[in-house]
Amino acid sequence: MKTDELIALLARDAGPVPTGVGERRFAAALVLGILAALAWVQAAFGLRADLPLLMTTADFWQKVAMPLAVAVTGLVVVFRLGHPGARVRGWWLGVWLPVSLLWIWAAAVLWMAEPAARMPLVLGTTWRSCVFNVTATALPIGIALLWALRGLAPTRPTLTGAAAGWLAGAVGACVYSLHCPEMAAPFVAVWYVLGMGLSAALGALAGRHWLRW
Amino acid sequence: MTRIDPVIATEHELHELFLAGLDGDAAAYRHFLERLGALLRGYFRRRLQQLPDEVEDLVQDTLMAVHAQRQTYRRGEPLTAWVHAVARYKLVDLWRRRARQEALNDPLDEDLAVFATADHEAGDTRRDLGRLLERLPTSQRLPILHTKLEGLSVEETARLTGMSESAVKVGVHRGLKALARLWKDMT
């Protein structure tokens, strides 16, 4: 085919193009993903009975501070990665800085604790299931985000998939914390981060295969 | 008098044409695609000196991608960055594809391929729009043929084919999507 013919064909298809497609897809993906994750946590584990009271305590907000911060900045990062030529720049900081701060805080908590209390602080009572539960809660959110990205044009599919998985892991961790009985920073610093990392790895794999265009 | 940077001047001009196209101005959009096609040809030719046969295919691929992904362009952002990212993605995609092909190909076949290459017109590519169209169902092929290639109106096409006007519109819409898919499969 001649390039002129192709251009003529494409030019006839010039139509009013809707604006804000990316914003709408991301909003829809987040709402649906979070609702599905909430339904899953409620059905599989049940929300904490003391939730209304818990949400007024500083402990709870200190625990979700890391995933919440990663979720907010990760959303900007993933949104930009979905648009060709958009630069992420300083927003990358939000992807790893909250985790680094949490690690420093967790190390300080461990350092100040009695030697005998250190292992329980890290392992809690649910360490065996925590990683899997965080990743499973992130799954519907991750799938919804990949759907949103498929309607955009990420030029780095693997990286975008990994970032979307990390973001889904952070949002999933926030949702899972409505069930999770653990409150110690070292526990969150190890198992929550591993769960988010697993989610990011799955995202990278999925991105490689599903985000090509 | 201030000197105007040619790149910035091009950015301004293309940006205006592209935005007009996004708002539905077909003439401006066509002008934009023509200008962009020429720029892309130069860009790819410099980067594919070993593969001159791939240049025109890649220009068309990228124009198709620019068209299909134009909703991901955000109006405040520089157009150059967006177009460049799309073009580079298509270029990297081609390299990756060729690396895979070469890994799979028998070196003997590769030797013979030198003599097997037929001549083809410059500026023409291996994809034949006619043959691609034949693979679409009639309900999509006819609307595209009449409205897009022959330039008839939706109403005229509906009368000619006996389809309803909305069926013609749906046929064009779905047909173009299917064409883009077929197009991708051929690369």
mmCIF file of C-alpha atoms in Angstrom:
data_model
loop_
_atom_site.group_PDB
_atom_site.id
_atom_site.type_symbol
_atom_site.label_atom_id
_atom_site.label_comp_id
_atom_site.label_asym_id
_atom_site.label_seq_id
_atom_site.Cartn_x
_atom_site.Cartn_y
_atom_site.Cartn_z
ATOM 1 C CA MET A 1 0.000 0.000 0.000
ATOM 2 C CA LYS A 2 1.162 3.499 -0.706
ATOM 3 C CA THR A 3 1.669 5.697 2.315
ATOM 4 C CA ASP A 4 -0.479 8.403 0.669
ATOM 5 C CA GLU A 5 -3.393 5.973 0.505
ATOM 6 C CA LEU A 6 -3.007 5.117 4.151
ATOM 7 C CA ILE A 7 -2.920 8.796 5.067
ATOM 8 C CA ALA A 8 -6.068 9.458 3.036
ATOM 9 C CA LEU A 9 -7.779 6.555 4.784
ATOM 10 C CA LEU A 10 -6.754 7.699 8.258
ATOM 11 C CA ALA A 11 -7.604 11.354 7.558
ATOM 12 C CA ARG A 12 -11.210 10.413 6.713
ATOM 13 C CA ASP A 13 -11.419 8.904 10.174
ATOM 14 C CA ALA A 14 -10.547 12.219 11.841
ATOM 15 C CA GLY A 15 -13.289 12.714 14.314
ATOM 16 C CA PRO A 16 -13.816 14.514 17.550
ATOM 17 C CA VAL A 17 -11.586 12.558 19.939
ATOM 18 C CA PRO A 18 -12.808 12.294 23.528
ATOM 19 C CA THR A 19 -10.563 13.911 26.150
ATOM 20 C CA GLY A 20 -9.704 12.545 29.557
ATOM 21 C CA VAL A 21 -9.854 8.903 28.423
ATOM 22 C CA GLY A 22 -6.985 7.941 30.712
ATOM 23 C CA GLU A 23 -8.483 9.644 33.766
ATOM 24 C CA ARG A 24 -11.829 7.927 33.265
ATOM 25 C CA ARG A 25 -10.303 4.492 32.721
ATOM 26 C CA PHE A 26 -8.116 4.796 35.825
ATOM 27 C CA ALA A 27 -11.014 6.008 37.965
ATOM 28 C CA ALA A 28 -13.214 3.135 36.802
ATOM 29 C CA ALA A 29 -10.408 0.594 37.299
ATOM 30 C CA LEU A 30 -9.654 1.809 40.831
ATOM 31 C CA VAL A 31 -13.288 1.888 41.955
ATOM 32 C CA LEU A 32 -14.056 -1.575 40.548
ATOM 33 C CA GLY A 33 -10.749 -3.040 41.731
ATOM 34 C CA ILE A 34 -11.105 -1.721 45.282
ATOM 35 C CA LEU A 35 -14.732 -2.874 45.516
ATOM 36 C CA ALA A 36 -13.724 -6.365 44.350
ATOM 37 C CA ALA A 37 -10.804 -6.427 46.809
ATOM 38 C CA LEU A 38 -13.077 -5.297 49.671
ATOM 39 C CA ALA A 39 -15.609 -7.987 48.798
ATOM 40 C CA TRP A 40 -12.828 -10.599 48.717
ATOM 41 C CA VAL A 41 -11.367 -9.556 52.104
ATOM 42 C CA GLN A 42 -14.839 -9.474 53.662
ATOM 43 C CA ALA A 43 -15.767 -12.896 52.248
ATOM 44 C CA ALA A 44 -12.452 -14.686 52.799
ATOM 45 C CA PHE A 45 -11.209 -13.189 56.099
ATOM 46 C CA GLY A 46 -13.836 -10.836 57.470
ATOM 47 C CA LEU A 47 -13.147 -7.225 58.446
ATOM 48 C CA ARG A 48 -11.826 -6.508 61.922
ATOM 49 C CA ALA A 49 -14.617 -6.230 64.490
ATOM 50 C CA ASP A 50 -13.006 -3.194 66.118
ATOM 51 C CA LEU A 51 -12.629 -1.379 62.812
ATOM 52 C CA PRO A 52 -14.566 1.844 63.610
ATOM 53 C CA LEU A 53 -12.563 2.305 66.810
ATOM 54 C CA LEU A 54 -9.329 1.184 65.163
ATOM 55 C CA MET A 55 -9.603 3.838 62.478
ATOM 56 C CA THR A 56 -9.441 6.582 65.100
ATOM 57 C CA THR A 57 -6.085 5.336 66.458
ATOM 58 C CA ALA A 58 -2.684 6.625 65.396
ATOM 59 C CA ASP A 59 -1.336 3.037 65.265
ATOM 60 C CA PHE A 60 -3.615 2.163 62.397
ATOM 61 C CA TRP A 61 -2.642 5.213 60.336
ATOM 62 C CA GLN A 62 1.045 4.645 61.032
ATOM 63 C CA LYS A 63 0.601 1.127 59.709
ATOM 64 C CA VAL A 64 -1.143 2.132 56.488
ATOM 65 C CA ALA A 65 1.033 5.238 55.949
ATOM 66 C CA MET A 66 3.504 3.364 53.736
ATOM 67 C CA PRO A 67 1.017 1.616 51.408
ATOM 68 C CA LEU A 68 -1.122 4.755 51.292
ATOM 69 C CA ALA A 69 1.821 6.949 50.270
ATOM 70 C CA VAL A 70 2.956 4.404 47.657
ATOM 71 C CA ALA A 71 -0.614 4.188 46.316
ATOM 72 C CA VAL A 72 -1.027 7.952 45.883
ATOM 73 C CA THR A 73 2.306 8.541 44.151
ATOM 74 C CA GLY A 74 2.176 5.204 42.298
ATOM 75 C CA LEU A 75 -1.072 6.288 40.699
ATOM 76 C CA VAL A 76 0.652 9.315 39.161
ATOM 77 C CA VAL A 77 3.624 7.172 38.035
ATOM 78 C CA VAL A 78 1.478 4.503 36.378
ATOM 79 C CA PHE A 79 -0.785 7.089 34.768
ATOM 80 C CA ARG A 80 2.220 8.808 33.205
ATOM 81 C CA LEU A 81 3.792 5.540 32.090
ATOM 82 C CA GLY A 82 0.580 4.880 30.161
ATOM 83 C CA HIS A 83 1.058 8.024 28.081
ATOM 84 C CA PRO A 84 3.853 8.125 25.474
ATOM 85 C CA GLY A 85 6.415 10.831 26.144
ATOM 86 C CA ALA A 86 5.125 11.769 29.614
ATOM 87 C CA ARG A 87 7.975 12.032 32.111
ATOM 88 C CA VAL A 88 7.730 10.481 35.567
ATOM 89 C CA ARG A 89 10.666 12.433 37.030
ATOM 90 C CA GLY A 90 10.530 13.034 40.804
ATOM 91 C CA TRP A 91 7.415 10.937 41.244
ATOM 92 C CA TRP A 92 9.673 7.849 41.205
ATOM 93 C CA LEU A 93 10.653 8.940 44.697
ATOM 94 C CA GLY A 94 7.177 8.026 45.925
ATOM 95 C CA VAL A 95 7.646 4.485 44.686
ATOM 96 C CA TRP A 96 10.545 3.599 47.002
ATOM 97 C CA LEU A 97 10.932 6.382 49.596
ATOM 98 C CA PRO A 98 7.947 5.340 51.789
ATOM 99 C CA VAL A 99 9.341 1.786 51.946
ATOM 100 C CA SER A 100 12.813 3.050 52.868
ATOM 101 C CA LEU A 101 11.394 5.228 55.649
ATOM 102 C CA LEU A 102 9.342 2.305 56.936
ATOM 103 C CA TRP A 103 12.464 0.123 56.997
ATOM 104 C CA ILE A 104 14.366 2.724 59.017
ATOM 105 C CA TRP A 105 11.465 3.009 61.445
ATOM 106 C CA ALA A 106 11.165 -0.806 61.725
ATOM 107 C CA ALA A 107 14.918 -1.116 62.346
ATOM 108 C CA ALA A 108 14.659 1.487 65.108
ATOM 109 C CA VAL A 109 11.730 -0.362 66.717
ATOM 110 C CA LEU A 110 13.699 -3.636 66.648
ATOM 111 C CA TRP A 111 16.820 -1.977 67.984
ATOM 112 C CA MET A 112 14.976 -0.526 70.960
ATOM 113 C CA ALA A 113 13.072 -3.762 71.731
ATOM 114 C CA GLU A 114 14.202 -6.454 74.157
ATOM 115 C CA PRO A 115 16.167 -9.156 72.289
ATOM 116 C CA ALA A 116 13.536 -11.774 73.140
ATOM 117 C CA ALA A 117 10.716 -9.580 71.762
ATOM 118 C CA ARG A 118 12.363 -9.059 68.368
ATOM 119 C CA MET A 119 11.261 -12.229 66.574
ATOM 120 C CA PRO A 120 7.592 -11.865 67.607
ATOM 121 C CA LEU A 121 7.675 -8.261 66.336
ATOM 122 C CA VAL A 122 8.763 -9.471 62.887
ATOM 123 C CA LEU A 123 6.741 -12.665 62.655
ATOM 124 C CA GLY A 124 3.563 -11.653 64.492
ATOM 125 C CA THR A 125 1.041 -14.485 64.388
ATOM 126 C CA THR A 126 0.066 -14.377 60.727
ATOM 127 C CA TRP A 127 3.369 -14.108 58.841
ATOM 128 C CA ARG A 128 2.761 -17.374 56.992
ATOM 129 C CA SER A 129 -0.358 -16.122 55.230
ATOM 130 C CA CYS A 130 0.305 -12.372 55.036
ATOM 131 C CA VAL A 131 2.328 -12.275 51.784
ATOM 132 C CA PHE A 132 -0.174 -14.418 49.930
ATOM 133 C CA ASN A 133 -3.160 -12.491 51.351
ATOM 134 C CA VAL A 134 -1.756 -9.094 50.348
ATOM 135 C CA THR A 135 -1.015 -10.344 46.827
ATOM 136 C CA ALA A 136 -4.423 -12.001 46.493
ATOM 137 C CA THR A 137 -6.152 -8.796 47.608
ATOM 138 C CA ALA A 138 -4.058 -6.858 45.077
ATOM 139 C CA LEU A 139 -5.013 -9.195 42.227
ATOM 140 C CA PRO A 140 -8.408 -7.720 41.251
ATOM 141 C CA ILE A 141 -6.957 -4.201 41.494
ATOM 142 C CA GLY A 142 -3.984 -5.208 39.331
ATOM 143 C CA ILE A 143 -6.210 -6.773 36.692
ATOM 144 C CA ALA A 144 -8.374 -3.638 36.598
ATOM 145 C CA LEU A 145 -5.277 -1.421 36.256
ATOM 146 C CA LEU A 146 -3.924 -3.547 33.387
ATOM 147 C CA TRP A 147 -7.288 -3.200 31.691
ATOM 148 C CA ALA A 148 -7.051 0.590 32.091
ATOM 149 C CA LEU A 149 -3.509 0.571 30.666
ATOM 150 C CA ARG A 150 -4.528 -1.528 27.680
ATOM 151 C CA GLY A 151 -6.644 1.397 26.555
ATOM 152 C CA LEU A 152 -3.563 3.646 26.728
ATOM 153 C CA ALA A 153 -0.150 3.264 25.097
ATOM 154 C CA PRO A 154 2.674 2.392 27.532
ATOM 155 C CA THR A 155 5.979 2.475 25.643
ATOM 156 C CA ARG A 156 7.722 0.400 28.328
ATOM 157 C CA PRO A 157 5.321 -2.519 28.839
ATOM 158 C CA THR A 158 7.349 -4.519 31.387
ATOM 159 C CA LEU A 159 8.210 -1.513 33.546
ATOM 160 C CA THR A 160 4.636 -0.227 33.350
ATOM 161 C CA GLY A 161 3.303 -3.647 34.337
ATOM 162 C CA ALA A 162 5.680 -3.781 37.308
ATOM 163 C CA ALA A 163 4.676 -0.274 38.448
ATOM 164 C CA ALA A 164 0.984 -1.164 38.068
ATOM 165 C CA GLY A 165 1.577 -4.340 40.112
ATOM 166 C CA TRP A 166 3.390 -2.352 42.823
ATOM 167 C CA LEU A 167 0.534 0.182 42.917
ATOM 168 C CA ALA A 168 -2.039 -2.628 43.063
ATOM 169 C CA GLY A 169 0.002 -4.211 45.874
ATOM 170 C CA ALA A 170 -0.065 -0.936 47.835
ATOM 171 C CA VAL A 171 -3.819 -0.464 47.410
ATOM 172 C CA GLY A 172 -4.334 -4.162 48.161
ATOM 173 C CA ALA A 173 -2.254 -3.778 51.355
ATOM 174 C CA CYS A 174 -4.466 -0.864 52.463
ATOM 175 C CA VAL A 175 -7.593 -2.952 51.897
ATOM 176 C CA TYR A 176 -6.084 -6.035 53.579
ATOM 177 C CA SER A 177 -5.109 -3.970 56.628
ATOM 178 C CA LEU A 178 -8.848 -3.681 57.371
ATOM 179 C CA HIS A 179 -8.635 -7.357 58.321
ATOM 180 C CA CYS A 180 -5.008 -7.824 59.386
ATOM 181 C CA PRO A 181 -4.556 -8.014 63.178
ATOM 182 C CA GLU A 182 -0.820 -7.162 63.117
ATOM 183 C CA MET A 183 0.189 -3.669 64.229
ATOM 184 C CA ALA A 184 4.020 -3.829 64.527
ATOM 185 C CA ALA A 185 6.124 -1.805 62.062
ATOM 186 C CA PRO A 186 8.715 -4.620 61.549
ATOM 187 C CA PHE A 187 5.919 -6.975 60.492
ATOM 188 C CA VAL A 188 4.601 -4.523 57.892
ATOM 189 C CA ALA A 189 8.153 -3.718 56.754
ATOM 190 C CA VAL A 190 8.810 -7.374 55.880
ATOM 191 C CA TRP A 191 5.607 -9.161 54.918
ATOM 192 C CA TYR A 192 3.542 -6.346 53.448
ATOM 193 C CA VAL A 193 6.499 -5.245 51.335
ATOM 194 C CA LEU A 194 7.061 -8.839 50.160
ATOM 195 C CA GLY A 195 3.381 -9.099 49.212
ATOM 196 C CA MET A 196 3.615 -5.852 47.230
ATOM 197 C CA GLY A 197 6.836 -7.089 45.613
ATOM 198 C CA LEU A 198 5.174 -10.317 44.523
ATOM 199 C CA SER A 199 2.345 -8.282 43.062
ATOM 200 C CA ALA A 200 4.883 -6.105 41.185
ATOM 201 C CA ALA A 201 6.616 -9.209 39.782
ATOM 202 C CA LEU A 202 3.292 -10.597 38.550
ATOM 203 C CA GLY A 203 2.548 -7.169 37.052
ATOM 204 C CA ALA A 204 5.856 -7.143 35.178
ATOM 205 C CA LEU A 205 5.107 -10.556 33.669
ATOM 206 C CA ALA A 206 1.577 -9.559 32.722
ATOM 207 C CA GLY A 207 2.777 -6.246 31.299
ATOM 208 C CA ARG A 208 5.273 -7.955 29.027
ATOM 209 C CA HIS A 209 2.516 -10.000 27.443
ATOM 210 C CA TRP A 210 -0.596 -7.849 27.641
ATOM 211 C CA LEU A 211 0.552 -4.265 27.325
ATOM 212 C CA ARG A 212 2.016 -4.449 23.815
ATOM 213 C CA TRP A 213 0.320 -2.444 21.092
ATOM 214 C CA MET B 1 14.630 39.944 14.385
ATOM 215 C CA THR B 2 14.719 36.810 16.479
ATOM 216 C CA ARG B 3 15.721 33.592 14.846
ATOM 217 C CA ILE B 4 13.106 30.867 15.169
ATOM 218 C CA ASP B 5 14.359 27.379 15.912
ATOM 219 C CA PRO B 6 13.135 25.137 13.051
ATOM 220 C CA VAL B 7 12.284 22.315 15.461
ATOM 221 C CA ILE B 8 10.156 24.613 17.593
ATOM 222 C CA ALA B 9 8.497 26.048 14.488
ATOM 223 C CA THR B 10 7.661 22.504 13.327
ATOM 224 C CA GLU B 11 6.319 21.651 16.756
ATOM 225 C CA HIS B 12 4.022 24.690 16.697
ATOM 226 C CA GLU B 13 2.739 23.998 13.228
ATOM 227 C CA LEU B 14 2.207 20.264 13.708
ATOM 228 C CA HIS B 15 0.634 20.868 17.095
ATOM 229 C CA GLU B 16 -1.986 23.174 15.632
ATOM 230 C CA LEU B 17 -2.766 20.811 12.764
ATOM 231 C CA PHE B 18 -2.970 17.828 15.098
ATOM 232 C CA LEU B 19 -5.280 19.591 17.567
ATOM 233 C CA ALA B 20 -7.553 20.645 14.697
ATOM 234 C CA GLY B 21 -7.556 17.004 13.591
ATOM 235 C CA LEU B 22 -8.459 15.847 17.089
ATOM 236 C CA ASP B 23 -11.435 18.208 16.937
ATOM 237 C CA GLY B 24 -12.563 16.673 13.652
ATOM 238 C CA ASP B 25 -10.906 18.819 10.928
ATOM 239 C CA ALA B 26 -10.092 16.135 8.333
ATOM 240 C CA ALA B 27 -8.107 18.456 6.025
ATOM 241 C CA ALA B 28 -5.839 19.643 8.832
ATOM 242 C CA TYR B 29 -5.438 16.086 10.059
ATOM 243 C CA ARG B 30 -4.471 14.896 6.591
ATOM 244 C CA HIS B 31 -1.942 17.694 6.313
ATOM 245 C CA PHE B 32 -0.562 16.729 9.716
ATOM 246 C CA LEU B 33 -0.204 13.050 8.723
ATOM 247 C CA GLU B 34 1.572 13.996 5.485
ATOM 248 C CA ARG B 35 4.058 16.225 7.306
ATOM 249 C CA LEU B 36 4.557 13.633 9.999
ATOM 250 C CA GLY B 37 5.040 10.852 7.420
ATOM 251 C CA ALA B 38 7.882 12.790 5.807
ATOM 252 C CA LEU B 39 9.515 13.499 9.178
ATOM 253 C CA LEU B 40 9.194 9.859 10.228
ATOM 254 C CA ARG B 41 10.682 8.662 6.938
ATOM 255 C CA GLY B 42 13.778 10.765 7.606
ATOM 256 C CA TYR B 43 13.965 9.641 11.218
ATOM 257 C CA PHE B 44 13.709 5.933 10.392
ATOM 258 C CA ARG B 45 15.955 6.110 7.346
ATOM 259 C CA ARG B 46 18.798 7.439 9.489
ATOM 260 C CA ARG B 47 18.294 4.640 11.996
ATOM 261 C CA LEU B 48 17.691 1.755 9.562
ATOM 262 C CA GLN B 49 20.518 2.178 7.111
ATOM 263 C CA GLN B 50 21.011 -1.598 7.013
ATOM 264 C CA LEU B 51 17.314 -2.250 6.463
ATOM 265 C CA PRO B 52 16.064 0.250 3.859
ATOM 266 C CA ASP B 53 13.158 -2.055 2.949
ATOM 267 C CA GLU B 54 11.712 -1.700 6.433
ATOM 268 C CA VAL B 55 11.563 2.091 6.423
ATOM 269 C CA GLU B 56 8.269 2.570 4.605
ATOM 270 C CA ASP B 57 6.587 -0.257 6.529
ATOM 271 C CA LEU B 58 7.656 1.358 9.756
ATOM 272 C CA VAL B 59 6.464 4.804 8.657
ATOM 273 C CA GLN B 60 3.028 3.320 7.959
ATOM 274 C CA ASP B 61 3.047 1.336 11.201
ATOM 275 C CA THR B 62 3.817 4.478 13.156
ATOM 276 C CA LEU B 63 1.212 6.589 11.356
ATOM 277 C CA MET B 64 -1.316 3.861 12.131
ATOM 278 C CA ALA B 65 -0.209 3.841 15.783
ATOM 279 C CA VAL B 66 -0.363 7.646 16.033
ATOM 280 C CA HIS B 67 -3.909 7.464 14.696
ATOM 281 C CA ALA B 68 -4.991 4.574 16.923
ATOM 282 C CA GLN B 69 -3.433 6.029 20.086
ATOM 283 C CA ARG B 70 -4.194 9.697 19.548
ATOM 284 C CA GLN B 71 -6.522 9.745 22.530
ATOM 285 C CA THR B 72 -3.449 9.221 24.761
ATOM 286 C CA TYR B 73 -1.997 12.573 23.704
ATOM 287 C CA ARG B 74 -2.577 15.147 26.444
ATOM 288 C CA ARG B 75 -3.201 18.566 24.990
ATOM 289 C CA GLY B 76 -0.856 20.533 27.227
ATOM 290 C CA GLU B 77 2.166 18.317 26.615
ATOM 291 C CA PRO B 78 4.761 18.838 23.850
ATOM 292 C CA LEU B 79 3.726 16.926 20.734
ATOM 293 C CA THR B 80 7.359 16.154 19.856
ATOM 294 C CA ALA B 81 7.826 14.080 23.001
ATOM 295 C CA TRP B 82 4.644 12.119 22.366
ATOM 296 C CA VAL B 83 5.353 11.420 18.686
ATOM 297 C CA HIS B 84 8.958 10.546 19.432
ATOM 298 C CA ALA B 85 7.945 8.068 22.125
ATOM 299 C CA VAL B 86 5.491 6.366 19.745
ATOM 300 C CA ALA B 87 8.048 6.252 16.892
ATOM 301 C CA ARG B 88 10.791 4.893 19.144
ATOM 302 C CA TYR B 89 8.444 2.239 20.521
ATOM 303 C CA LYS B 90 7.700 1.064 16.963
ATOM 304 C CA LEU B 91 11.414 1.092 16.098
ATOM 305 C CA VAL B 92 12.373 -0.955 19.160
ATOM 306 C CA ASP B 93 9.486 -3.298 18.399
ATOM 307 C CA LEU B 94 10.887 -3.873 14.909
ATOM 308 C CA TRP B 95 14.376 -4.605 16.250
ATOM 309 C CA ARG B 96 12.994 -7.046 18.790
ATOM 310 C CA ARG B 97 10.932 -8.791 16.125
ATOM 311 C CA ARG B 98 13.888 -9.084 13.773
ATOM 312 C CA ALA B 99 16.169 -10.401 16.511
ATOM 313 C CA ARG B 100 13.618 -13.121 17.204
ATOM 314 C CA GLN B 101 13.250 -13.959 13.509
ATOM 315 C CA GLU B 102 16.978 -14.174 12.981
ATOM 316 C CA ALA B 103 17.318 -16.463 15.982
ATOM 317 C CA LEU B 104 14.705 -18.793 14.497
ATOM 318 C CA ASN B 105 15.859 -18.699 10.883
ATOM 319 C CA ASP B 106 18.157 -21.287 9.395
ATOM 320 C CA PRO B 107 21.294 -19.511 8.120
ATOM 321 C CA LEU B 108 21.002 -21.484 4.854
ATOM 322 C CA ASP B 109 17.592 -19.970 4.161
ATOM 323 C CA GLU B 110 19.083 -16.588 4.836
ATOM 324 C CA ASP B 111 21.681 -17.086 2.058
ATOM 325 C CA LEU B 112 19.019 -18.091 -0.442
ATOM 326 C CA ALA B 113 16.837 -15.166 0.572
ATOM 327 C CA VAL B 114 19.261 -12.771 -1.120
ATOM 328 C CA PHE B 115 18.249 -14.166 -4.512
ATOM 329 C CA ALA B 116 14.620 -14.653 -3.610
ATOM 330 C CA THR B 117 13.836 -10.974 -2.994
ATOM 331 C CA ALA B 118 11.555 -9.629 -5.699
ATOM 332 C CA ASP B 119 11.635 -6.011 -6.785
ATOM 333 C CA HIS B 120 8.897 -3.762 -5.542
ATOM 334 C CA GLU B 121 7.952 -0.212 -6.155
ATOM 335 C CA ALA B 122 9.569 2.383 -3.946
ATOM 336 C CA GLY B 123 7.162 3.879 -1.436
ATOM 337 C CA ASP B 124 4.947 0.829 -1.686
ATOM 338 C CA THR B 125 4.791 -1.768 1.046
ATOM 339 C CA ARG B 126 4.052 -5.446 1.189
ATOM 340 C CA ARG B 127 0.676 -4.886 2.726
ATOM 341 C CA ASP B 128 -2.126 -4.665 0.250
ATOM 342 C CA LEU B 129 -5.136 -2.761 1.490
ATOM 343 C CA GLY B 130 -7.366 -4.563 -0.994
ATOM 344 C CA ARG B 131 -6.357 -7.958 0.310
ATOM 345 C CA LEU B 132 -6.773 -6.852 3.927
ATOM 346 C CA LEU B 133 -10.261 -5.577 3.135
ATOM 347 C CA GLU B 134 -11.203 -8.912 1.568
ATOM 348 C CA ARG B 135 -10.708 -10.561 4.921
ATOM 349 C CA LEU B 136 -13.395 -8.426 6.567
ATOM 350 C CA PRO B 137 -17.037 -9.520 6.603
ATOM 351 C CA THR B 138 -19.259 -7.837 4.003
ATOM 352 C CA SER B 139 -21.069 -5.785 6.653
ATOM 353 C CA GLN B 140 -17.746 -4.069 7.452
ATOM 354 C CA ARG B 141 -16.025 -4.194 4.082
ATOM 355 C CA LEU B 142 -18.708 -2.423 2.048
ATOM 356 C CA PRO B 143 -19.186 0.510 4.445
ATOM 357 C CA ILE B 144 -15.418 1.099 4.521
ATOM 358 C CA LEU B 145 -15.065 0.712 0.777
ATOM 359 C CA HIS B 146 -17.837 3.192 0.014
ATOM 360 C CA THR B 147 -17.408 5.784 2.752
ATOM 361 C CA LYS B 148 -13.657 5.741 3.302
ATOM 362 C CA LEU B 149 -12.187 4.840 -0.073
ATOM 363 C CA GLU B 150 -14.799 6.126 -2.512
ATOM 364 C CA GLY B 151 -15.804 9.065 -0.351
ATOM 365 C CA LEU B 152 -19.571 8.476 -0.393
ATOM 366 C CA SER B 153 -21.696 9.738 2.479
ATOM 367 C CA VAL B 154 -23.195 7.412 5.060
ATOM 368 C CA GLU B 155 -26.643 8.038 3.578
ATOM 369 C CA GLU B 156 -25.518 7.170 0.033
ATOM 370 C CA THR B 157 -23.754 4.049 1.261
ATOM 371 C CA ALA B 158 -26.866 2.967 3.118
ATOM 372 C CA ARG B 159 -28.974 3.370 -0.030
ATOM 373 C CA LEU B 160 -26.405 1.542 -2.169
ATOM 374 C CA THR B 161 -25.974 -1.447 0.137
ATOM 375 C CA GLY B 162 -29.473 -1.665 1.568
ATOM 376 C CA MET B 163 -28.019 -1.398 5.079
ATOM 377 C CA SER B 164 -29.437 1.001 7.654
ATOM 378 C CA GLU B 165 -27.422 4.185 8.316
ATOM 379 C CA SER B 166 -26.537 3.095 11.827
ATOM 380 C CA ALA B 167 -25.410 -0.296 10.499
ATOM 381 C CA VAL B 168 -23.112 1.520 8.054
ATOM 382 C CA LYS B 169 -21.625 3.616 10.863
ATOM 383 C CA VAL B 170 -21.135 0.573 13.078
ATOM 384 C CA GLY B 171 -19.628 -1.331 10.139
ATOM 385 C CA VAL B 172 -17.100 1.435 9.476
ATOM 386 C CA HIS B 173 -16.179 1.672 13.135
ATOM 387 C CA ARG B 174 -15.758 -2.069 13.713
ATOM 388 C CA GLY B 175 -14.162 -2.571 10.307
ATOM 389 C CA LEU B 176 -11.445 0.000 10.979
ATOM 390 C CA LYS B 177 -10.706 -1.663 14.302
ATOM 391 C CA ALA B 178 -10.521 -5.080 12.629
ATOM 392 C CA LEU B 179 -8.267 -3.614 9.911
ATOM 393 C CA ALA B 180 -5.903 -2.268 12.561
ATOM 394 C CA ARG B 181 -5.762 -5.739 14.120
ATOM 395 C CA LEU B 182 -5.088 -7.456 10.779
ATOM 396 C CA TRP B 183 -2.495 -4.818 10.083
ATOM 397 C CA LYS B 184 -0.713 -5.597 13.317
ATOM 398 C CA ASP B 185 -0.810 -9.345 12.661
ATOM 399 C CA MET B 186 0.942 -8.836 9.334
ATOM 400 C CA THR B 187 3.986 -7.198 10.882
#
